């Protein structure tokens, strides 16, 4: 199956700093990528849809100025958590869509801990 | 708002037992229902269901969808300790245009005891 990578896999940062998470489709081009967040013992919640070459579409309740998404190429989307706070500590997972009719391929996730 | 409800939320059985996990959903424009297995990290894909009444099988796992009653079940026969995981059900809406993200249920935490 298709492979999606995320970097870093784990990050610890101080409150107020910004953190960038990369999501790459390694062996296919993904016009659409998705960003999810998962709090402990809860389900994945869709944060935003990232389309190559256009602005991301954010779900209700997700602050676009805080969670900056850039989908600069067909194989890379980045999520930047700006001015991170402890409540932003979570597991962030991206997924990539190969084509319509295909399932989403998930990255391994990034665990963010904000101190 | 799309909604996915899974039951039970947790389940403990003995190795060799058969389990049935339930997923009911509400979605404005249904495209597909998906089952994932989540262990320590990101979910891994199990099944995608789009048509009612057609069972999908993969080894000891099988799943079926009922679009009239808006639910799906995931069956695991002859369970093994390696089946212990959180099983997530998700629905994908049909937007008619670009792709849409998934709405996930809270998952069923399955524990298989030796």
PDB file of C-alpha atoms in Angstrom:
ATOM      1  CA  UNK A   1       0.000   0.000   0.000  1.00  0.00           C
ATOM      2  CA  UNK A   2       0.903   3.651  -0.207  1.00  0.00           C
ATOM      3  CA  UNK A   3       3.304   5.058   2.394  1.00  0.00           C
ATOM      4  CA  UNK A   4       2.887   8.280   4.309  1.00  0.00           C
ATOM      5  CA  UNK A   5       5.551   9.587   6.655  1.00  0.00           C
ATOM      6  CA  UNK A   6       5.449  12.226   9.367  1.00  0.00           C
ATOM      7  CA  UNK A   7       8.251  14.137  10.969  1.00  0.00           C
ATOM      8  CA  UNK A   8       8.989  14.482  13.777  1.00  0.00           C
ATOM      9  CA  UNK A   9       7.426  11.479  15.466  1.00  0.00           C
ATOM     10  CA  UNK A  10       7.646  13.137  18.853  1.00  0.00           C
ATOM     11  CA  UNK A  11       8.309  16.710  19.927  1.00  0.00           C
ATOM     12  CA  UNK A  12       8.486  18.468  23.260  1.00  0.00           C
ATOM     13  CA  UNK A  13       8.442  22.246  23.282  1.00  0.00           C
ATOM     14  CA  UNK A  14       7.997  25.168  25.624  1.00  0.00           C
ATOM     15  CA  UNK A  15       4.777  27.082  25.812  1.00  0.00           C
ATOM     16  CA  UNK A  16       4.719  29.974  23.358  1.00  0.00           C
ATOM     17  CA  UNK A  17       6.945  28.391  20.729  1.00  0.00           C
ATOM     18  CA  UNK A  18       5.866  27.203  17.286  1.00  0.00           C
ATOM     19  CA  UNK A  19       6.162  23.658  16.056  1.00  0.00           C
ATOM     20  CA  UNK A  20       6.120  22.441  12.472  1.00  0.00           C
ATOM     21  CA  UNK A  21       4.999  18.934  11.563  1.00  0.00           C
ATOM     22  CA  UNK A  22       5.633  17.535   8.093  1.00  0.00           C
ATOM     23  CA  UNK A  23       3.529  14.984   6.286  1.00  0.00           C
ATOM     24  CA  UNK A  24       4.920  13.359   3.159  1.00  0.00           C
ATOM     25  CA  UNK A  25       3.487  10.879   0.703  1.00  0.00           C
ATOM     26  CA  UNK A  26       6.519   8.794  -0.185  1.00  0.00           C
ATOM     27  CA  UNK A  27       5.508   6.851  -3.254  1.00  0.00           C
ATOM     28  CA  UNK A  28       2.533   8.694  -4.665  1.00  0.00           C
ATOM     29  CA  UNK A  29       1.270  12.181  -5.309  1.00  0.00           C
ATOM     30  CA  UNK A  30      -1.502  13.361  -3.039  1.00  0.00           C
ATOM     31  CA  UNK A  31      -3.599  16.277  -4.149  1.00  0.00           C
ATOM     32  CA  UNK A  32      -5.442  16.142  -0.853  1.00  0.00           C
ATOM     33  CA  UNK A  33      -4.119  15.584   2.631  1.00  0.00           C
ATOM     34  CA  UNK A  34      -5.986  15.694   5.919  1.00  0.00           C
ATOM     35  CA  UNK A  35      -4.890  16.620   9.409  1.00  0.00           C
ATOM     36  CA  UNK A  36      -6.425  14.954  12.452  1.00  0.00           C
ATOM     37  CA  UNK A  37      -5.907  15.379  16.154  1.00  0.00           C
ATOM     38  CA  UNK A  38      -6.401  12.725  18.776  1.00  0.00           C
ATOM     39  CA  UNK A  39      -6.509  13.407  22.504  1.00  0.00           C
ATOM     40  CA  UNK A  40      -5.807  10.542  24.916  1.00  0.00           C
ATOM     41  CA  UNK A  41      -8.478   7.857  24.833  1.00  0.00           C
ATOM     42  CA  UNK A  42     -10.524   9.821  22.340  1.00  0.00           C
ATOM     43  CA  UNK A  43     -11.190   9.382  18.666  1.00  0.00           C
ATOM     44  CA  UNK A  44      -9.543  11.168  15.795  1.00  0.00           C
ATOM     45  CA  UNK A  45     -11.006  14.554  15.038  1.00  0.00           C
ATOM     46  CA  UNK A  46     -10.613  16.085  11.614  1.00  0.00           C
ATOM     47  CA  UNK A  47      -8.916  19.469  11.851  1.00  0.00           C
ATOM     48  CA  UNK A  48      -8.519  20.536   8.247  1.00  0.00           C
ATOM     49  CA  UNK A  49      -8.362  19.485   4.632  1.00  0.00           C
ATOM     50  CA  UNK A  50      -5.231  20.482   2.777  1.00  0.00           C
ATOM     51  CA  UNK A  51      -5.319  20.837  -0.997  1.00  0.00           C
ATOM     52  CA  UNK A  52      -2.166  21.329  -3.019  1.00  0.00           C
ATOM     53  CA  UNK A  53      -1.863  24.864  -4.277  1.00  0.00           C
ATOM     54  CA  UNK A  54      -4.844  26.282  -2.428  1.00  0.00           C
ATOM     55  CA  UNK A  55      -5.839  27.340   1.054  1.00  0.00           C
ATOM     56  CA  UNK A  56      -6.716  24.702   3.581  1.00  0.00           C
ATOM     57  CA  UNK A  57     -10.304  24.160   4.668  1.00  0.00           C
ATOM     58  CA  UNK A  58     -10.682  24.130   8.434  1.00  0.00           C
ATOM     59  CA  UNK A  59     -13.324  22.338  10.463  1.00  0.00           C
ATOM     60  CA  UNK A  60     -15.554  24.321  12.737  1.00  0.00           C
ATOM     61  CA  UNK A  61     -13.829  25.242  15.963  1.00  0.00           C
ATOM     62  CA  UNK A  62     -10.291  24.903  14.597  1.00  0.00           C
ATOM     63  CA  UNK A  63      -8.390  28.195  14.582  1.00  0.00           C
ATOM     64  CA  UNK A  64      -6.748  28.677  11.203  1.00  0.00           C
ATOM     65  CA  UNK A  65      -4.358  31.308  12.541  1.00  0.00           C
ATOM     66  CA  UNK A  66      -3.130  28.918  15.179  1.00  0.00           C
ATOM     67  CA  UNK A  67      -2.851  25.814  13.029  1.00  0.00           C
ATOM     68  CA  UNK A  68      -1.173  26.927   9.826  1.00  0.00           C
ATOM     69  CA  UNK A  69      -1.319  24.449   6.973  1.00  0.00           C
ATOM     70  CA  UNK A  70       0.791  24.640   3.864  1.00  0.00           C
ATOM     71  CA  UNK A  71       0.449  22.122   1.040  1.00  0.00           C
ATOM     72  CA  UNK A  72       3.292  23.353  -1.126  1.00  0.00           C
ATOM     73  CA  UNK A  73       3.709  20.281  -3.305  1.00  0.00           C
ATOM     74  CA  UNK A  74       1.916  17.093  -4.251  1.00  0.00           C
ATOM     75  CA  UNK A  75       3.946  15.129  -1.726  1.00  0.00           C
ATOM     76  CA  UNK A  76       4.239  17.484   1.234  1.00  0.00           C
ATOM     77  CA  UNK A  77       1.862  19.173   3.641  1.00  0.00           C
ATOM     78  CA  UNK A  78       2.966  20.922   6.808  1.00  0.00           C
ATOM     79  CA  UNK A  79       1.067  21.794   9.953  1.00  0.00           C
ATOM     80  CA  UNK A  80       2.512  24.543  12.120  1.00  0.00           C
ATOM     81  CA  UNK A  81       1.165  24.917  15.630  1.00  0.00           C
ATOM     82  CA  UNK A  82       1.849  28.556  16.424  1.00  0.00           C
ATOM     83  CA  UNK A  83       2.354  29.823  19.969  1.00  0.00           C
ATOM     84  CA  UNK A  84       1.737  26.367  21.349  1.00  0.00           C
ATOM     85  CA  UNK A  85       0.126  25.959  24.756  1.00  0.00           C
ATOM     86  CA  UNK A  86      -0.167  22.900  27.001  1.00  0.00           C
ATOM     87  CA  UNK A  87      -3.745  22.303  25.827  1.00  0.00           C
ATOM     88  CA  UNK A  88      -2.357  21.792  22.313  1.00  0.00           C
ATOM     89  CA  UNK A  89      -0.550  18.674  23.535  1.00  0.00           C
ATOM     90  CA  UNK A  90      -1.996  15.882  21.471  1.00  0.00           C
ATOM     91  CA  UNK A  91      -1.344  13.253  18.842  1.00  0.00           C
ATOM     92  CA  UNK A  92      -1.448  14.777  15.370  1.00  0.00           C
ATOM     93  CA  UNK A  93      -2.004  12.455  12.423  1.00  0.00           C
ATOM     94  CA  UNK A  94      -2.052  13.243   8.740  1.00  0.00           C
ATOM     95  CA  UNK A  95      -3.527  11.212   5.955  1.00  0.00           C
ATOM     96  CA  UNK A  96      -3.159  11.393   2.204  1.00  0.00           C
ATOM     97  CA  UNK A  97      -5.616  10.568  -0.492  1.00  0.00           C
ATOM     98  CA  UNK A  98      -4.181   8.907  -3.575  1.00  0.00           C
ATOM     99  CA  UNK A  99      -7.199   9.434  -5.739  1.00  0.00           C
ATOM    100  CA  UNK A 100     -10.951   9.563  -5.461  1.00  0.00           C
ATOM    101  CA  UNK A 101     -12.267   6.139  -4.622  1.00  0.00           C
ATOM    102  CA  UNK A 102      -9.178   5.202  -2.665  1.00  0.00           C
ATOM    103  CA  UNK A 103      -8.907   4.992   1.062  1.00  0.00           C
ATOM    104  CA  UNK A 104      -6.929   7.513   3.050  1.00  0.00           C
ATOM    105  CA  UNK A 105      -3.421   6.415   3.975  1.00  0.00           C
ATOM    106  CA  UNK A 106      -2.394   7.535   7.428  1.00  0.00           C
ATOM    107  CA  UNK A 107       0.983   8.710   8.599  1.00  0.00           C
ATOM    108  CA  UNK A 108       2.425   7.307  11.823  1.00  0.00           C
ATOM    109  CA  UNK A 109       1.481  10.407  13.800  1.00  0.00           C
ATOM    110  CA  UNK A 110       3.357  13.050  15.781  1.00  0.00           C
ATOM    111  CA  UNK A 111       3.049  13.257  19.529  1.00  0.00           C
ATOM    112  CA  UNK A 112       3.300  16.865  20.697  1.00  0.00           C
ATOM    113  CA  UNK A 113       3.904  17.740  24.318  1.00  0.00           C
ATOM    114  CA  UNK A 114       3.855  21.409  25.247  1.00  0.00           C
ATOM    115  CA  UNK A 115       5.346  22.218  28.629  1.00  0.00           C
TER     116      UNK A 115
ATOM    117  CA  UNK B   1     -23.404  17.162  11.467  1.00  0.00           C
ATOM    118  CA  UNK B   2     -22.110  13.686  10.657  1.00  0.00           C
ATOM    119  CA  UNK B   3     -22.094  11.291  13.588  1.00  0.00           C
ATOM    120  CA  UNK B   4     -20.649   7.851  14.269  1.00  0.00           C
ATOM    121  CA  UNK B   5     -21.488   5.813  17.372  1.00  0.00           C
ATOM    122  CA  UNK B   6     -19.611   2.653  18.214  1.00  0.00           C
ATOM    123  CA  UNK B   7     -20.500   0.002  20.747  1.00  0.00           C
ATOM    124  CA  UNK B   8     -19.379  -1.378  22.997  1.00  0.00           C
ATOM    125  CA  UNK B   9     -16.749   1.156  24.000  1.00  0.00           C
ATOM    126  CA  UNK B  10     -14.680  -1.589  25.542  1.00  0.00           C
ATOM    127  CA  UNK B  11     -14.751  -5.349  25.439  1.00  0.00           C
ATOM    128  CA  UNK B  12     -12.696  -8.026  27.176  1.00  0.00           C
ATOM    129  CA  UNK B  13     -12.842 -11.600  25.879  1.00  0.00           C
ATOM    130  CA  UNK B  14     -10.739 -14.722  25.984  1.00  0.00           C
ATOM    131  CA  UNK B  15      -8.532 -15.931  23.195  1.00  0.00           C
ATOM    132  CA  UNK B  16     -10.522 -17.998  20.731  1.00  0.00           C
ATOM    133  CA  UNK B  17     -13.791 -16.169  21.290  1.00  0.00           C
ATOM    134  CA  UNK B  18     -15.696 -14.468  18.487  1.00  0.00           C
ATOM    135  CA  UNK B  19     -16.488 -10.777  18.839  1.00  0.00           C
ATOM    136  CA  UNK B  20     -18.869  -8.448  17.048  1.00  0.00           C
ATOM    137  CA  UNK B  21     -18.250  -4.717  17.056  1.00  0.00           C
ATOM    138  CA  UNK B  22     -21.027  -2.325  16.153  1.00  0.00           C
ATOM    139  CA  UNK B  23     -21.054   0.981  14.353  1.00  0.00           C
ATOM    140  CA  UNK B  24     -24.079   3.159  13.637  1.00  0.00           C
ATOM    141  CA  UNK B  25     -23.886   6.388  11.724  1.00  0.00           C
ATOM    142  CA  UNK B  26     -25.641   9.479  10.494  1.00  0.00           C
ATOM    143  CA  UNK B  27     -24.187  11.238   7.488  1.00  0.00           C
ATOM    144  CA  UNK B  28     -25.674  13.746   5.080  1.00  0.00           C
ATOM    145  CA  UNK B  29     -24.372  12.199   1.867  1.00  0.00           C
ATOM    146  CA  UNK B  30     -22.936   8.769   2.434  1.00  0.00           C
ATOM    147  CA  UNK B  31     -19.990   7.658   0.348  1.00  0.00           C
ATOM    148  CA  UNK B  32     -18.326   4.916   2.367  1.00  0.00           C
ATOM    149  CA  UNK B  33     -17.821   3.433   5.808  1.00  0.00           C
ATOM    150  CA  UNK B  34     -14.378   2.389   6.895  1.00  0.00           C
ATOM    151  CA  UNK B  35     -12.978   0.248   9.678  1.00  0.00           C
ATOM    152  CA  UNK B  36      -9.518   0.815  11.107  1.00  0.00           C
ATOM    153  CA  UNK B  37      -7.398  -0.920  13.721  1.00  0.00           C
ATOM    154  CA  UNK B  38      -5.395   1.370  15.970  1.00  0.00           C
ATOM    155  CA  UNK B  39      -2.661   0.066  18.190  1.00  0.00           C
ATOM    156  CA  UNK B  40      -0.035   2.420  19.490  1.00  0.00           C
ATOM    157  CA  UNK B  41       0.157   4.772  16.565  1.00  0.00           C
ATOM    158  CA  UNK B  42      -1.872   5.719  13.522  1.00  0.00           C
ATOM    159  CA  UNK B  43      -4.844   3.653  12.370  1.00  0.00           C
ATOM    160  CA  UNK B  44      -4.311   0.885   9.864  1.00  0.00           C
ATOM    161  CA  UNK B  45      -6.941   0.254   7.254  1.00  0.00           C
ATOM    162  CA  UNK B  46      -9.144  -2.826   7.495  1.00  0.00           C
ATOM    163  CA  UNK B  47     -12.192  -2.429   5.265  1.00  0.00           C
ATOM    164  CA  UNK B  48     -14.019   0.049   3.098  1.00  0.00           C
ATOM    165  CA  UNK B  49     -17.730  -0.619   2.640  1.00  0.00           C
ATOM    166  CA  UNK B  50     -19.909   1.134   0.129  1.00  0.00           C
ATOM    167  CA  UNK B  51     -22.716  -1.297  -0.685  1.00  0.00           C
ATOM    168  CA  UNK B  52     -25.293  -2.894   1.579  1.00  0.00           C
ATOM    169  CA  UNK B  53     -25.303  -6.595   2.278  1.00  0.00           C
ATOM    170  CA  UNK B  54     -21.956  -7.446   0.734  1.00  0.00           C
ATOM    171  CA  UNK B  55     -19.646  -9.008   3.268  1.00  0.00           C
ATOM    172  CA  UNK B  56     -15.988  -8.189   3.064  1.00  0.00           C
ATOM    173  CA  UNK B  57     -13.537 -10.687   4.522  1.00  0.00           C
ATOM    174  CA  UNK B  58      -9.878 -10.670   5.378  1.00  0.00           C
ATOM    175  CA  UNK B  59      -8.729 -13.739   7.232  1.00  0.00           C
ATOM    176  CA  UNK B  60     -10.562 -13.918  10.540  1.00  0.00           C
ATOM    177  CA  UNK B  61     -12.060 -10.463  10.097  1.00  0.00           C
ATOM    178  CA  UNK B  62     -15.228  -9.683   8.233  1.00  0.00           C
ATOM    179  CA  UNK B  63     -17.534  -6.727   7.955  1.00  0.00           C
ATOM    180  CA  UNK B  64     -20.893  -5.889   6.481  1.00  0.00           C
ATOM    181  CA  UNK B  65     -22.875  -2.724   5.935  1.00  0.00           C
ATOM    182  CA  UNK B  66     -26.612  -2.054   6.179  1.00  0.00           C
ATOM    183  CA  UNK B  67     -27.351   1.264   4.495  1.00  0.00           C
ATOM    184  CA  UNK B  68     -31.046   1.076   5.271  1.00  0.00           C
ATOM    185  CA  UNK B  69     -30.558   0.732   9.019  1.00  0.00           C
ATOM    186  CA  UNK B  70     -27.364   2.833   8.938  1.00  0.00           C
ATOM    187  CA  UNK B  71     -25.018   0.478  10.691  1.00  0.00           C
ATOM    188  CA  UNK B  72     -22.103  -1.827  10.166  1.00  0.00           C
ATOM    189  CA  UNK B  73     -20.583  -4.678  12.125  1.00  0.00           C
ATOM    190  CA  UNK B  74     -17.055  -5.938  12.326  1.00  0.00           C
ATOM    191  CA  UNK B  75     -16.633  -9.592  13.252  1.00  0.00           C
ATOM    192  CA  UNK B  76     -13.464 -11.201  14.468  1.00  0.00           C
ATOM    193  CA  UNK B  77     -13.474 -14.984  14.832  1.00  0.00           C
ATOM    194  CA  UNK B  78     -10.999 -17.131  16.774  1.00  0.00           C
ATOM    195  CA  UNK B  79      -9.552 -14.032  18.410  1.00  0.00           C
ATOM    196  CA  UNK B  80      -5.861 -13.839  19.251  1.00  0.00           C
ATOM    197  CA  UNK B  81      -3.974 -11.619  21.674  1.00  0.00           C
ATOM    198  CA  UNK B  82      -2.630  -9.704  18.684  1.00  0.00           C
ATOM    199  CA  UNK B  83      -6.158  -8.576  17.915  1.00  0.00           C
ATOM    200  CA  UNK B  84      -6.103  -6.415  21.042  1.00  0.00           C
ATOM    201  CA  UNK B  85      -6.461  -2.837  19.811  1.00  0.00           C
ATOM    202  CA  UNK B  86      -8.894   0.020  19.409  1.00  0.00           C
ATOM    203  CA  UNK B  87     -11.148  -0.543  16.417  1.00  0.00           C
ATOM    204  CA  UNK B  88     -12.326   2.645  14.787  1.00  0.00           C
ATOM    205  CA  UNK B  89     -15.285   3.088  12.514  1.00  0.00           C
ATOM    206  CA  UNK B  90     -15.419   6.127  10.243  1.00  0.00           C
ATOM    207  CA  UNK B  91     -17.737   7.493   7.589  1.00  0.00           C
ATOM    208  CA  UNK B  92     -16.783   9.379   4.492  1.00  0.00           C
ATOM    209  CA  UNK B  93     -19.340  11.772   3.056  1.00  0.00           C
ATOM    210  CA  UNK B  94     -19.772  12.359  -0.624  1.00  0.00           C
ATOM    211  CA  UNK B  95     -19.176  15.989  -1.409  1.00  0.00           C
ATOM    212  CA  UNK B  96     -19.545  15.851  -5.160  1.00  0.00           C
ATOM    213  CA  UNK B  97     -16.446  17.969  -5.523  1.00  0.00           C
ATOM    214  CA  UNK B  98     -13.188  17.627  -3.660  1.00  0.00           C
ATOM    215  CA  UNK B  99     -12.351  14.952  -1.127  1.00  0.00           C
ATOM    216  CA  UNK B 100     -13.721  15.071   2.402  1.00  0.00           C
ATOM    217  CA  UNK B 101     -12.201  14.061   5.693  1.00  0.00           C
ATOM    218  CA  UNK B 102     -13.541  11.222   7.773  1.00  0.00           C
ATOM    219  CA  UNK B 103     -15.749  11.376  10.845  1.00  0.00           C
ATOM    220  CA  UNK B 104     -14.636   8.804  13.367  1.00  0.00           C
ATOM    221  CA  UNK B 105     -16.464   7.070  16.178  1.00  0.00           C
ATOM    222  CA  UNK B 106     -14.887   6.868  19.610  1.00  0.00           C
ATOM    223  CA  UNK B 107     -13.719   3.347  18.960  1.00  0.00           C
ATOM    224  CA  UNK B 108     -14.104  -0.007  20.657  1.00  0.00           C
ATOM    225  CA  UNK B 109     -11.206  -0.931  22.909  1.00  0.00           C
ATOM    226  CA  UNK B 110     -10.871  -4.683  22.491  1.00  0.00           C
ATOM    227  CA  UNK B 111      -8.756  -6.696  24.900  1.00  0.00           C
ATOM    228  CA  UNK B 112      -8.076 -10.361  24.224  1.00  0.00           C
ATOM    229  CA  UNK B 113      -6.964 -12.269  27.284  1.00  0.00           C
ATOM    230  CA  UNK B 114      -4.809 -15.380  26.852  1.00  0.00           C
TER     231      UNK B 114
END
